[in-house]
């Protein structure tokens, strides 16, 4: 007796989502770059070569001996200029004034004034007025009334 052909049940697998696990946020380490100073390499002190300038003498070139040209002077005749006909000047006779003879300066005689003395008039003898001094009475000032101290008999 053949076994019955029983198909296996078609059971779908459960759809289980994978858990959403975030990756951990691990910051990168802050590693500073090493401060490596550049090496202080001095430049080499190379002196410039002392090359003397060449001593080249200037060429001795003689100046050319050029003769001056022999130019004859032109033969120019002098102009025939007639002498001018200049009439004699009409010079009038000078008008000579008569001399101005001043009258003689006769000084007046120096007659001194007579020396008349002033009269000697004496000053009048006027007596001073006899003015009597005013008769001013002395003020009548009473003596102060000072009582004698009351001294008890011992």
PDB file of C-alpha atoms in Angstrom:
ATOM      1  CA  UNK A   1       0.000   0.000   0.000  1.00  0.00           C
ATOM      2  CA  UNK A   2       1.658   3.119  -1.107  1.00  0.00           C
ATOM      3  CA  UNK A   3       1.952   5.977   1.348  1.00  0.00           C
ATOM      4  CA  UNK A   4      -0.215   8.864   0.547  1.00  0.00           C
ATOM      5  CA  UNK A   5       1.571  11.776  -1.177  1.00  0.00           C
ATOM      6  CA  UNK A   6       0.961  14.395   1.411  1.00  0.00           C
ATOM      7  CA  UNK A   7       2.530  17.693   0.420  1.00  0.00           C
ATOM      8  CA  UNK A   8       4.385  19.543   3.104  1.00  0.00           C
ATOM      9  CA  UNK A   9       2.651  22.631   4.236  1.00  0.00           C
ATOM     10  CA  UNK A  10       4.048  25.836   2.615  1.00  0.00           C
ATOM     11  CA  UNK A  11       4.842  27.753   5.782  1.00  0.00           C
ATOM     12  CA  UNK A  12       6.493  31.034   4.973  1.00  0.00           C
ATOM     13  CA  UNK A  13       9.427  32.021   7.132  1.00  0.00           C
ATOM     14  CA  UNK A  14       8.643  34.859   9.451  1.00  0.00           C
ATOM     15  CA  UNK A  15       9.846  38.282   8.142  1.00  0.00           C
ATOM     16  CA  UNK A  16      11.924  39.417  11.116  1.00  0.00           C
ATOM     17  CA  UNK A  17      13.605  42.763  10.410  1.00  0.00           C
ATOM     18  CA  UNK A  18      17.197  43.105  11.472  1.00  0.00           C
ATOM     19  CA  UNK A  19      17.602  45.398  14.421  1.00  0.00           C
ATOM     20  CA  UNK A  20      18.713  49.006  13.473  1.00  0.00           C
ATOM     21  CA  UNK A  21      21.754  49.310  15.658  1.00  0.00           C
ATOM     22  CA  UNK A  22      23.518  52.615  15.044  1.00  0.00           C
ATOM     23  CA  UNK A  23      27.276  52.493  14.779  1.00  0.00           C
ATOM     24  CA  UNK A  24      28.949  54.037  17.806  1.00  0.00           C
ATOM     25  CA  UNK A  25      30.090  57.719  17.206  1.00  0.00           C
ATOM     26  CA  UNK A  26      33.710  57.365  18.195  1.00  0.00           C
ATOM     27  CA  UNK A  27      35.545  60.696  17.612  1.00  0.00           C
ATOM     28  CA  UNK A  28      38.966  60.481  16.018  1.00  0.00           C
ATOM     29  CA  UNK A  29      41.704  61.306  18.498  1.00  0.00           C
ATOM     30  CA  UNK A  30      42.993  64.964  18.180  1.00  0.00           C
ATOM     31  CA  UNK A  31      46.679  64.268  17.785  1.00  0.00           C
ATOM     32  CA  UNK A  32      48.586  67.537  17.184  1.00  0.00           C
ATOM     33  CA  UNK A  33      51.258  67.483  14.498  1.00  0.00           C
ATOM     34  CA  UNK A  34      54.736  67.604  16.002  1.00  0.00           C
ATOM     35  CA  UNK A  35      56.287  71.159  15.979  1.00  0.00           C
ATOM     36  CA  UNK A  36      59.587  70.355  14.339  1.00  0.00           C
ATOM     37  CA  UNK A  37      61.622  73.569  13.829  1.00  0.00           C
ATOM     38  CA  UNK A  38      63.395  73.950  10.508  1.00  0.00           C
ATOM     39  CA  UNK A  39      67.147  73.632  10.878  1.00  0.00           C
ATOM     40  CA  UNK A  40      68.975  77.020  10.992  1.00  0.00           C
ATOM     41  CA  UNK A  41      71.514  76.433   8.257  1.00  0.00           C
ATOM     42  CA  UNK A  42      73.610  79.587   7.661  1.00  0.00           C
ATOM     43  CA  UNK A  43      74.297  80.475   4.040  1.00  0.00           C
ATOM     44  CA  UNK A  44      77.920  79.926   3.138  1.00  0.00           C
ATOM     45  CA  UNK A  45      80.039  83.120   3.166  1.00  0.00           C
ATOM     46  CA  UNK A  46      81.534  82.898  -0.288  1.00  0.00           C
ATOM     47  CA  UNK A  47      83.635  86.002  -1.070  1.00  0.00           C
ATOM     48  CA  UNK A  48      83.242  87.446  -4.561  1.00  0.00           C
ATOM     49  CA  UNK A  49      86.331  86.885  -6.661  1.00  0.00           C
ATOM     50  CA  UNK A  50      88.650  89.924  -6.825  1.00  0.00           C
ATOM     51  CA  UNK A  51      89.010  90.217 -10.585  1.00  0.00           C
ATOM     52  CA  UNK A  52      91.070  93.301 -11.518  1.00  0.00           C
ATOM     53  CA  UNK A  53      89.825  95.295 -14.485  1.00  0.00           C
ATOM     54  CA  UNK A  54      92.075  94.960 -17.496  1.00  0.00           C
ATOM     55  CA  UNK A  55      94.510  97.859 -17.987  1.00  0.00           C
ATOM     56  CA  UNK A  56      93.745  98.704 -21.603  1.00  0.00           C
ATOM     57  CA  UNK A  57      95.661 101.824 -22.768  1.00  0.00           C
ATOM     58  CA  UNK A  58      93.710 104.296 -24.887  1.00  0.00           C
ATOM     59  CA  UNK A  59      94.851 104.285 -28.510  1.00  0.00           C
ATOM     60  CA  UNK A  60      97.240 107.132 -29.427  1.00  0.00           C
ATOM     61  CA  UNK A  61      95.452 108.498 -32.489  1.00  0.00           C
ATOM     62  CA  UNK A  62      97.184 111.623 -33.881  1.00  0.00           C
ATOM     63  CA  UNK A  63      94.916 114.465 -34.982  1.00  0.00           C
ATOM     64  CA  UNK A  64      94.855 114.903 -38.761  1.00  0.00           C
ATOM     65  CA  UNK A  65      97.072 117.727 -40.083  1.00  0.00           C
ATOM     66  CA  UNK A  66      94.489 119.603 -42.189  1.00  0.00           C
ATOM     67  CA  UNK A  67      95.922 122.827 -43.716  1.00  0.00           C
ATOM     68  CA  UNK A  68      93.704 125.895 -43.590  1.00  0.00           C
ATOM     69  CA  UNK A  69      92.336 126.863 -46.995  1.00  0.00           C
ATOM     70  CA  UNK A  70      94.143 129.778 -48.717  1.00  0.00           C
ATOM     71  CA  UNK A  71      91.154 132.030 -49.427  1.00  0.00           C
ATOM     72  CA  UNK A  72      92.157 135.390 -51.000  1.00  0.00           C
ATOM     73  CA  UNK A  73      90.426 138.484 -49.645  1.00  0.00           C
ATOM     74  CA  UNK A  74      87.919 139.990 -52.098  1.00  0.00           C
ATOM     75  CA  UNK A  75      89.103 143.117 -53.953  1.00  0.00           C
ATOM     76  CA  UNK A  76      86.290 145.505 -53.041  1.00  0.00           C
ATOM     77  CA  UNK A  77      86.755 149.074 -54.382  1.00  0.00           C
ATOM     78  CA  UNK A  78      86.069 151.919 -51.956  1.00  0.00           C
ATOM     79  CA  UNK A  79      82.801 153.737 -52.735  1.00  0.00           C
ATOM     80  CA  UNK A  80      83.140 157.176 -54.354  1.00  0.00           C
ATOM     81  CA  UNK A  81      81.235 159.243 -51.805  1.00  0.00           C
ATOM     82  CA  UNK A  82      81.108 162.986 -52.584  1.00  0.00           C
ATOM     83  CA  UNK A  83      81.757 165.331 -49.688  1.00  0.00           C
ATOM     84  CA  UNK A  84      78.519 166.835 -48.321  1.00  0.00           C
ATOM     85  CA  UNK A  85      77.793 170.482 -49.167  1.00  0.00           C
ATOM     86  CA  UNK A  86      77.494 171.858 -45.650  1.00  0.00           C
ATOM     87  CA  UNK A  87      76.590 175.574 -45.510  1.00  0.00           C
ATOM     88  CA  UNK A  88      78.411 177.692 -42.944  1.00  0.00           C
ATOM     89  CA  UNK A  89      76.317 178.144 -39.807  1.00  0.00           C
ATOM     90  CA  UNK A  90      74.561 181.497 -39.363  1.00  0.00           C
ATOM     91  CA  UNK A  91      75.934 182.383 -35.929  1.00  0.00           C
ATOM     92  CA  UNK A  92      74.316 185.526 -34.461  1.00  0.00           C
ATOM     93  CA  UNK A  93      76.480 187.948 -32.530  1.00  0.00           C
ATOM     94  CA  UNK A  94      76.324 187.181 -28.805  1.00  0.00           C
ATOM     95  CA  UNK A  95      73.913 189.302 -26.743  1.00  0.00           C
ATOM     96  CA  UNK A  96      76.241 190.424 -23.967  1.00  0.00           C
ATOM     97  CA  UNK A  97      74.276 192.046 -21.111  1.00  0.00           C
ATOM     98  CA  UNK A  98      75.723 195.045 -19.293  1.00  0.00           C
ATOM     99  CA  UNK A  99      77.484 194.042 -16.096  1.00  0.00           C
ATOM    100  CA  UNK A 100      75.328 194.129 -12.956  1.00  0.00           C
ATOM    101  CA  UNK A 101      77.503 196.197 -10.630  1.00  0.00           C
ATOM    102  CA  UNK A 102      76.093 196.061  -7.091  1.00  0.00           C
ATOM    103  CA  UNK A 103      76.033 199.226  -4.987  1.00  0.00           C
ATOM    104  CA  UNK A 104      78.737 199.307  -2.329  1.00  0.00           C
ATOM    105  CA  UNK A 105      77.690 197.802   1.015  1.00  0.00           C
ATOM    106  CA  UNK A 106      78.470 200.652   3.438  1.00  0.00           C
ATOM    107  CA  UNK A 107      77.882 199.506   7.024  1.00  0.00           C
ATOM    108  CA  UNK A 108      76.033 201.900   9.332  1.00  0.00           C
ATOM    109  CA  UNK A 109      78.200 203.374  12.093  1.00  0.00           C
ATOM    110  CA  UNK A 110      78.193 201.407  15.364  1.00  0.00           C
ATOM    111  CA  UNK A 111      77.102 204.121  17.837  1.00  0.00           C
ATOM    112  CA  UNK A 112      76.918 202.727  21.392  1.00  0.00           C
ATOM    113  CA  UNK A 113      73.838 203.665  23.418  1.00  0.00           C
ATOM    114  CA  UNK A 114      74.549 205.994  26.373  1.00  0.00           C
ATOM    115  CA  UNK A 115      75.047 204.223  29.713  1.00  0.00           C
ATOM    116  CA  UNK A 116      72.417 205.983  31.823  1.00  0.00           C
ATOM    117  CA  UNK A 117      72.312 204.573  35.396  1.00  0.00           C
ATOM    118  CA  UNK A 118      68.886 203.866  36.805  1.00  0.00           C
ATOM    119  CA  UNK A 119      67.851 206.239  39.645  1.00  0.00           C
ATOM    120  CA  UNK A 120      68.425 204.858  43.171  1.00  0.00           C
ATOM    121  CA  UNK A 121      64.922 205.143  44.608  1.00  0.00           C
ATOM    122  CA  UNK A 122      64.736 203.890  48.239  1.00  0.00           C
ATOM    123  CA  UNK A 123      61.822 201.669  49.077  1.00  0.00           C
ATOM    124  CA  UNK A 124      59.211 203.341  51.371  1.00  0.00           C
ATOM    125  CA  UNK A 125      59.479 202.460  55.088  1.00  0.00           C
ATOM    126  CA  UNK A 126      55.924 201.309  55.798  1.00  0.00           C
ATOM    127  CA  UNK A 127      55.485 200.155  59.453  1.00  0.00           C
ATOM    128  CA  UNK A 128      53.578 196.926  59.991  1.00  0.00           C
ATOM    129  CA  UNK A 129      50.100 197.444  61.518  1.00  0.00           C
ATOM    130  CA  UNK A 130      49.895 196.944  65.304  1.00  0.00           C
ATOM    131  CA  UNK A 131      47.182 194.309  65.512  1.00  0.00           C
ATOM    132  CA  UNK A 132      46.416 193.382  69.201  1.00  0.00           C
ATOM    133  CA  UNK A 133      46.042 189.683  69.973  1.00  0.00           C
ATOM    134  CA  UNK A 134      42.452 188.668  70.752  1.00  0.00           C
ATOM    135  CA  UNK A 135      41.579 188.465  74.466  1.00  0.00           C
ATOM    136  CA  UNK A 136      40.293 184.892  74.717  1.00  0.00           C
ATOM    137  CA  UNK A 137      39.202 184.006  78.295  1.00  0.00           C
ATOM    138  CA  UNK A 138      40.299 180.616  79.626  1.00  0.00           C
ATOM    139  CA  UNK A 139      37.413 178.148  79.990  1.00  0.00           C
ATOM    140  CA  UNK A 140      35.915 177.938  83.523  1.00  0.00           C
ATOM    141  CA  UNK A 141      36.328 174.196  84.205  1.00  0.00           C
ATOM    142  CA  UNK A 142      35.047 173.263  87.720  1.00  0.00           C
ATOM    143  CA  UNK A 143      37.191 170.912  89.761  1.00  0.00           C
ATOM    144  CA  UNK A 144      35.641 167.458  90.192  1.00  0.00           C
ATOM    145  CA  UNK A 145      33.729 166.952  93.476  1.00  0.00           C
ATOM    146  CA  UNK A 146      35.536 163.911  94.863  1.00  0.00           C
ATOM    147  CA  UNK A 147      34.205 162.898  98.312  1.00  0.00           C
ATOM    148  CA  UNK A 148      36.789 162.006 100.917  1.00  0.00           C
ATOM    149  CA  UNK A 149      36.851 158.294 101.738  1.00  0.00           C
ATOM    150  CA  UNK A 150      34.817 157.342 104.825  1.00  0.00           C
ATOM    151  CA  UNK A 151      37.490 155.677 106.929  1.00  0.00           C
ATOM    152  CA  UNK A 152      36.154 154.418 110.295  1.00  0.00           C
ATOM    153  CA  UNK A 153      38.238 155.237 113.319  1.00  0.00           C
ATOM    154  CA  UNK A 154      40.100 152.305 114.686  1.00  0.00           C
TER     155      UNK A 154
END
